[in-house]
Amino acid sequence: MTARILDGKALAAAIEGSLHEEVEAFATASGRAPRLVVVLVGDLPASASYVAAKARAAARVGIDAEVVRATGSCDTASLVALVRGIAHGSHGPVDGILVQLPLPRQVDTLAVLDTVPADLDVDGFHPENAGLLSQGRPRFIPCTAAGVQRLLVDARIATAGRHAVIVGRSDIVGKPLALLLASRGPGGDATVTLCHSRTTDLADHCRAADILVAAVGQPGLITADMVRPGATVIDVGINRVGEDGGSRLVGDVDFAAVAAVAGAITPVPGGVGPLTVAMLLANTLLAAELRIGRR
Ligand code: GUN
């Protein structure tokens, strides 16, 4: 079997097209564009490139995005003060705040993230938003998890009654995605197994999956023998590899070998990544609309 390639780039472009219209309608009604402030700390090339991609995508749909930089040697208190200031309008009107992760080692990441008010939390990381998702009444859904579900729904890959196996239990992807796929409704109603670094017999769990999601950040983790023939494989990993300092992007899945076994598979790049960005834009518009009572 040769797997169907799930084209996240094309789907993200279509989502951006409809967001563009909704953003225009919002601007007409409110007299201003939705506004996103992104905090970028330090000089990690990967973070800089993700943030640049988010800012470019925001501009394409008419969302006003500002990137606020902080030095990599900053401490927790200064970042907390910066985020608190942004929330209170120090960088102009704001509908959404995103603090790009990872933060430098000396910074208490949770202390900084907890400073983002729940109604500006377009990443969906605030305990209130995580709690709403876990109760099945989501407000801001973490962007990558939302993107994976959207991709499955768009590709008409049934989830109801299917066994979804997620490898990786991060707060950003694995945990919220487990909740989403197990929740009631379209793109949900799956039976979910959440695997992690202490899981025994990982390959056996993976082989039991109708839908296998790899979200670990380990190139080559998922090999062809771990995939049931015909299964759907979603690769959330974004790893930089290569002799020249890591210029080539690969996921967590051995793509060529797994594509020969799977029924459908996402490529890296061009799979989940573009949808993460599209969902951030959707969350920013949602935040802006909630602010003025349009939703
Ligand atoms: N770094 C990698 N993924 C993400 C994400 O979804 N949100 C933020 N803020 N940082 C990230």
Coordinates of C-alpha atoms and ligand atoms in Angstrom, one line a residue:
M1 CA 0.0 0.0 0.0
T2 CA 1.1 3.6 -0.6
A3 CA -0.4 6.0 1.8
R4 CA -2.5 8.9 0.9
I5 CA -0.6 12.1 1.8
L6 CA -2.6 14.5 4.0
D7 CA -1.8 17.9 2.7
G8 CA -1.8 20.3 5.7
K9 CA -0.4 23.2 3.7
A10 CA -3.4 23.1 1.3
L11 CA -5.9 22.8 4.2
A12 CA -4.2 25.7 6.1
A13 CA -4.4 27.9 3.0
A14 CA -8.2 27.2 2.7
I15 CA -8.7 27.9 6.4
E16 CA -6.8 31.2 6.0
G17 CA -9.0 32.1 3.1
S18 CA -12.2 31.9 5.2
L19 CA -10.5 33.5 8.2
H20 CA -9.6 36.4 6.0
E21 CA -13.2 37.1 5.3
E22 CA -14.2 36.7 9.0
V23 CA -11.4 39.1 10.0
E24 CA -12.7 41.6 7.5
A25 CA -16.2 41.3 8.9
F26 CA -14.8 41.7 12.4
A27 CA -12.8 44.9 11.4
T28 CA -15.9 46.4 9.8
A29 CA -18.0 45.8 12.9
S30 CA -15.4 46.8 15.4
G31 CA -13.4 49.4 13.6
R32 CA -10.1 47.6 14.1
A33 CA -8.2 44.5 13.2
P34 CA -7.7 41.7 15.8
R35 CA -4.4 42.1 17.5
L36 CA -1.9 39.4 18.5
V37 CA 1.3 40.0 20.6
V38 CA 4.0 37.3 20.4
V39 CA 6.7 37.2 22.9
L40 CA 10.0 35.8 21.6
V41 CA 12.7 35.2 24.2
G42 CA 16.4 34.6 23.2
D43 CA 17.8 33.7 19.8
L44 CA 16.9 30.0 19.2
P45 CA 16.7 29.8 15.3
A46 CA 13.8 27.4 15.4
S47 CA 11.7 29.7 17.6
A48 CA 12.6 32.7 15.5
S49 CA 11.5 30.9 12.4
Y50 CA 8.2 29.7 13.9
V51 CA 7.4 33.2 15.2
A52 CA 8.2 34.7 11.8
A53 CA 5.8 32.2 10.1
K54 CA 3.1 33.1 12.6
A55 CA 3.5 36.8 11.9
R56 CA 3.5 36.3 8.2
A57 CA 0.3 34.2 8.4
A58 CA -1.4 36.8 10.6
A59 CA -0.6 39.5 8.1
R60 CA -2.1 37.3 5.2
V61 CA -5.5 37.1 7.0
G62 CA -5.5 40.7 8.2
I63 CA -4.6 40.1 11.9
D64 CA -2.2 42.7 13.3
A65 CA 0.7 40.9 14.9
E66 CA 3.5 42.4 16.9
V67 CA 6.6 40.5 18.0
V68 CA 8.1 41.6 21.3
R69 CA 11.6 40.4 21.9
A70 CA 13.4 39.7 25.2
T71 CA 17.0 38.8 25.8
G72 CA 17.8 35.1 26.4
S73 CA 19.5 36.1 29.7
C74 CA 16.3 37.5 31.2
D75 CA 14.8 36.2 34.4
T76 CA 11.3 35.0 35.4
A77 CA 10.4 38.3 37.1
S78 CA 11.3 40.4 34.1
L79 CA 9.3 38.2 31.8
V80 CA 6.3 38.1 34.1
A81 CA 6.4 41.9 34.2
L82 CA 6.7 42.1 30.4
V83 CA 3.7 39.8 29.9
R84 CA 1.6 41.5 32.6
G85 CA 2.4 44.9 30.9
I86 CA 1.3 43.6 27.5
A87 CA -1.9 42.3 28.9
H88 CA -2.6 45.7 30.4
G89 CA -1.9 47.5 27.0
S90 CA 1.7 48.5 27.2
H91 CA 2.1 47.4 23.5
G92 CA -1.3 48.7 22.4
P93 CA -4.7 47.0 22.2
V94 CA -4.4 43.2 22.5
D95 CA -6.7 40.3 21.8
G96 CA -4.2 37.5 22.1
I97 CA -0.8 36.9 23.7
L98 CA 1.5 34.0 22.8
V99 CA 4.7 33.3 24.6
Q100 CA 6.9 31.2 22.2
L101 CA 8.3 28.1 23.9
P102 CA 10.7 26.9 25.0
L103 CA 11.9 29.6 27.3
P104 CA 15.5 29.7 28.6
R105 CA 16.4 27.2 31.3
Q106 CA 16.6 29.8 34.1
V107 CA 13.0 31.0 33.5
D108 CA 10.1 29.4 35.3
T109 CA 7.9 28.7 32.3
L110 CA 4.7 28.0 34.2
A111 CA 5.0 31.3 36.1
V112 CA 5.3 33.2 32.9
L113 CA 2.5 31.3 31.1
D114 CA 0.2 31.8 34.2
T115 CA 0.6 35.5 33.7
V116 CA -1.3 35.4 30.4
P117 CA -4.9 36.1 31.3
A118 CA -7.3 33.3 30.3
D119 CA -9.2 35.6 27.8
L120 CA -6.0 36.4 26.0
D121 CA -4.6 32.9 26.0
V122 CA -4.7 32.0 22.3
D123 CA -2.3 29.1 23.0
G124 CA -4.9 27.4 25.2
F125 CA -2.4 26.8 28.0
H126 CA -4.1 28.6 30.9
P127 CA -5.5 26.2 33.5
E128 CA -9.0 27.7 32.9
N129 CA -8.8 26.9 29.2
A130 CA -7.2 23.5 29.9
G131 CA -10.1 22.8 32.4
L132 CA -12.8 23.9 30.0
L133 CA -11.3 21.5 27.3
S134 CA -11.2 18.7 29.8
Q135 CA -14.9 19.3 30.7
G136 CA -15.9 19.1 27.0
R137 CA -16.7 22.9 26.7
P138 CA -13.6 24.2 25.0
R139 CA -12.8 27.9 24.5
F140 CA -9.2 28.2 23.3
I141 CA -7.9 24.7 22.2
P142 CA -4.1 24.3 22.0
C143 CA -3.3 25.0 18.4
T144 CA -1.4 21.8 17.4
A145 CA -4.1 19.5 18.9
A146 CA -6.8 21.5 17.2
G147 CA -4.9 21.3 13.9
V148 CA -4.6 17.5 14.1
Q149 CA -8.3 17.1 14.8
R150 CA -9.2 19.5 11.9
L151 CA -6.9 17.6 9.6
L152 CA -8.7 14.3 10.5
V153 CA -12.1 15.8 10.0
D154 CA -11.2 17.4 6.7
A155 CA -9.7 14.2 5.4
R156 CA -12.9 12.3 6.5
I157 CA -10.9 9.9 8.6
A158 CA -13.4 8.5 11.0
T159 CA -12.5 8.8 14.7
A160 CA -15.7 7.5 16.4
G161 CA -15.2 4.1 17.8
R162 CA -11.6 4.0 16.4
H163 CA -8.5 3.4 18.5
A164 CA -6.3 6.5 18.5
V165 CA -2.8 6.0 20.0
I166 CA -0.9 9.2 20.9
V167 CA 2.8 9.0 21.6
G168 CA 3.9 11.9 23.8
R169 CA 2.1 13.4 26.9
S170 CA 3.1 17.0 26.6
D171 CA 0.7 19.7 27.9
I172 CA 1.0 21.4 24.4
V173 CA 0.0 18.4 22.2
G174 CA -0.4 14.9 23.6
K175 CA -2.6 15.7 26.6
P176 CA -5.0 18.1 24.9
L177 CA -5.2 15.9 21.8
A178 CA -6.1 12.9 24.0
L179 CA -9.0 14.9 25.4
L180 CA -10.1 16.2 22.0
L181 CA -10.2 12.8 20.3
A182 CA -12.0 11.3 23.3
S183 CA -14.6 14.1 23.5
R184 CA -18.1 13.8 22.0
G185 CA -18.8 15.0 18.5
P186 CA -17.1 15.3 15.1
G187 CA -13.4 14.4 15.2
G188 CA -14.0 12.8 18.6
D189 CA -15.6 9.7 20.2
A190 CA -12.3 7.8 19.8
T191 CA -10.9 5.3 22.2
V192 CA -7.6 6.9 23.2
T193 CA -4.3 5.4 24.5
L194 CA -1.7 8.0 25.6
C195 CA 1.8 6.6 25.5
H196 CA 5.0 8.2 26.9
S197 CA 8.6 7.7 27.8
R198 CA 7.7 5.1 30.5
T199 CA 5.3 3.1 28.4
T200 CA 6.4 -0.5 28.1
D201 CA 6.0 -2.3 24.7
L202 CA 5.5 0.9 22.8
A203 CA 5.5 -0.9 19.4
D204 CA 2.7 -3.2 20.5
H205 CA 0.5 -0.2 21.5
C206 CA 1.3 1.6 18.2
R207 CA 0.4 -1.5 16.2
A208 CA -3.0 -1.5 17.8
A209 CA -3.8 2.0 16.5
D210 CA -6.2 2.9 13.8
I211 CA -4.9 6.4 14.1
L212 CA -1.3 6.8 15.4
V213 CA -0.1 10.3 16.4
A214 CA 3.6 10.8 17.1
A215 CA 4.4 13.9 19.2
V216 CA 7.7 13.3 20.9
G217 CA 10.4 15.2 19.0
Q218 CA 12.5 12.1 18.2
P219 CA 13.5 11.5 14.6
G220 CA 12.8 8.0 13.3
L221 CA 10.9 6.9 16.5
I222 CA 8.0 5.4 14.5
T223 CA 9.2 2.7 12.2
A224 CA 7.2 0.7 9.6
D225 CA 6.9 -2.4 11.9
M226 CA 5.1 -0.3 14.5
V227 CA 2.2 0.6 12.1
R228 CA -0.8 -1.5 11.3
P229 CA -1.3 -1.7 7.5
G230 CA -3.9 0.9 6.4
A231 CA -3.6 3.0 9.7
T232 CA -3.6 6.7 9.6
V233 CA -0.3 8.2 10.8
I234 CA -0.1 11.8 12.0
D235 CA 3.5 13.1 12.5
V236 CA 3.6 16.1 14.9
G237 CA 7.4 16.0 15.2
I238 CA 9.5 18.9 13.8
N239 CA 13.2 17.9 14.1
R240 CA 16.1 19.6 12.5
V241 CA 18.7 17.2 11.3
G242 CA 21.8 17.2 9.0
E243 CA 25.5 17.8 9.1
D244 CA 25.3 21.5 8.4
G245 CA 23.7 22.4 11.8
G246 CA 20.3 21.0 11.1
S247 CA 18.9 22.5 7.9
R248 CA 16.6 19.5 7.0
L249 CA 13.3 19.1 8.7
V250 CA 12.0 15.6 9.6
G251 CA 9.3 14.4 11.9
D252 CA 9.1 11.5 14.4
V253 CA 8.1 9.0 11.7
D254 CA 10.3 7.2 9.3
F255 CA 8.3 8.7 6.5
A256 CA 9.4 6.6 3.4
A257 CA 9.1 3.2 5.1
V258 CA 5.9 4.1 7.0
A259 CA 4.2 5.6 3.9
A260 CA 4.5 2.1 2.3
V261 CA 2.4 0.6 5.1
A262 CA 0.0 3.3 6.3
G263 CA -3.3 4.2 4.7
A264 CA -2.8 7.9 5.2
I265 CA 0.2 10.0 6.5
T266 CA 1.1 13.6 7.1
P267 CA 4.4 14.8 5.7
V268 CA 7.0 17.0 7.5
P269 CA 7.1 19.7 6.5
G270 CA 3.7 20.5 5.1
G271 CA 1.5 18.4 7.4
V272 CA 0.5 19.4 10.9
G273 CA 2.8 22.5 11.1
P274 CA 0.8 24.8 8.8
L275 CA -2.4 23.9 10.7
T276 CA -0.9 24.8 14.0
V277 CA -0.4 28.3 12.6
A278 CA -3.9 28.4 11.1
M279 CA -5.5 27.4 14.4
L280 CA -3.6 30.2 16.2
L281 CA -5.1 32.7 13.8
A282 CA -8.5 31.2 14.4
N283 CA -8.0 31.4 18.2
T284 CA -6.9 35.1 17.9
L285 CA -10.1 36.0 15.9
L286 CA -12.2 34.1 18.5
A287 CA -10.5 36.0 21.3
A288 CA -11.2 39.3 19.6
E289 CA -14.8 38.4 18.9
L290 CA -15.4 37.2 22.5
R291 CA -14.0 40.5 23.7
I292 CA -16.6 42.6 21.8
G293 CA -19.4 40.1 22.4
R294 CA -19.7 38.9 18.8
R295 CA -19.5 35.3 19.9
Ligands
GUN1 N1 6.6 26.0 20.7 C1 6.4 24.9 20.0 N2 5.0 24.8 19.9 C2 4.5 25.8 20.5 C3 3.1 26.3 20.6 O1 2.1 25.6 20.2 N3 2.9 27.4 21.3 C4 4.0 28.1 21.8 N4 3.7 29.2 22.5 N5 5.2 27.7 21.7 C5 5.5 26.6 21.0

